[in-house]
Coordinates of C-alpha atoms in Angstrom, one line a residue:
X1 CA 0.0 0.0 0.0
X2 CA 2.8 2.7 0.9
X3 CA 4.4 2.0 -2.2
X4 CA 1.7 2.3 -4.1
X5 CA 0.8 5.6 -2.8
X6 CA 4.4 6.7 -3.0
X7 CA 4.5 6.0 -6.7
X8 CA 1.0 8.0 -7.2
X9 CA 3.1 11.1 -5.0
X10 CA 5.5 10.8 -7.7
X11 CA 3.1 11.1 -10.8
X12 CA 1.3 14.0 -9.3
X13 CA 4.8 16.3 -8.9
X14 CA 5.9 15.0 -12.3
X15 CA 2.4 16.4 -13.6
X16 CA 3.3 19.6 -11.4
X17 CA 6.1 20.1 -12.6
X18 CA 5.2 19.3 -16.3
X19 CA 1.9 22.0 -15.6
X20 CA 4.6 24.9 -14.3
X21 CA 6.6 24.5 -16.8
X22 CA 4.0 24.9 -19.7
X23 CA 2.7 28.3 -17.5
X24 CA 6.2 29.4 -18.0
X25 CA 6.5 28.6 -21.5
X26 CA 3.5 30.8 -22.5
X27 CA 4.1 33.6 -20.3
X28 CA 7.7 33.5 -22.4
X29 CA 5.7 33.5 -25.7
X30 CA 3.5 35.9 -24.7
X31 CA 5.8 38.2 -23.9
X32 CA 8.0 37.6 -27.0
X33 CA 4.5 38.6 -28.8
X34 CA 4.0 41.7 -27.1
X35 CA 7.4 42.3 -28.0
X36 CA 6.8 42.3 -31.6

Protein backbone atom coordinates (compact mmCIF):
# COMPACT_ATOMS: atom_id res chain seq x y z
CA UNK A 1 0.00 0.00 0.00
CA UNK A 2 2.75 2.70 0.94
CA UNK A 3 4.40 2.04 -2.21
CA UNK A 4 1.69 2.33 -4.10
CA UNK A 5 0.82 5.65 -2.81
CA UNK A 6 4.44 6.75 -2.95
CA UNK A 7 4.54 6.01 -6.72
CA UNK A 8 1.00 8.05 -7.15
CA UNK A 9 3.07 11.11 -5.04
CA UNK A 10 5.53 10.79 -7.72
CA UNK A 11 3.12 11.07 -10.79
CA UNK A 12 1.27 13.96 -9.28
CA UNK A 13 4.78 16.28 -8.90
CA UNK A 14 5.93 15.05 -12.25
CA UNK A 15 2.37 16.36 -13.59
CA UNK A 16 3.29 19.60 -11.39
CA UNK A 17 6.08 20.13 -12.63
CA UNK A 18 5.23 19.34 -16.27
CA UNK A 19 1.86 21.98 -15.60
CA UNK A 20 4.57 24.90 -14.29
CA UNK A 21 6.60 24.47 -16.81
CA UNK A 22 4.03 24.86 -19.72
CA UNK A 23 2.68 28.33 -17.49
CA UNK A 24 6.19 29.37 -18.04
CA UNK A 25 6.48 28.64 -21.53
CA UNK A 26 3.50 30.77 -22.54
CA UNK A 27 4.10 33.59 -20.34
CA UNK A 28 7.68 33.46 -22.41
CA UNK A 29 5.74 33.48 -25.69
CA UNK A 30 3.49 35.87 -24.74
CA UNK A 31 5.80 38.22 -23.95
CA UNK A 32 8.03 37.62 -27.00
CA UNK A 33 4.53 38.63 -28.83
CA UNK A 34 3.96 41.67 -27.12
CA UNK A 35 7.41 42.33 -28.02
CA UNK A 36 6.82 42.26 -31.65
Amino acid sequence: MICCFNSIKKRRVKLRLILVLIKLSLGFLSQIMLKF
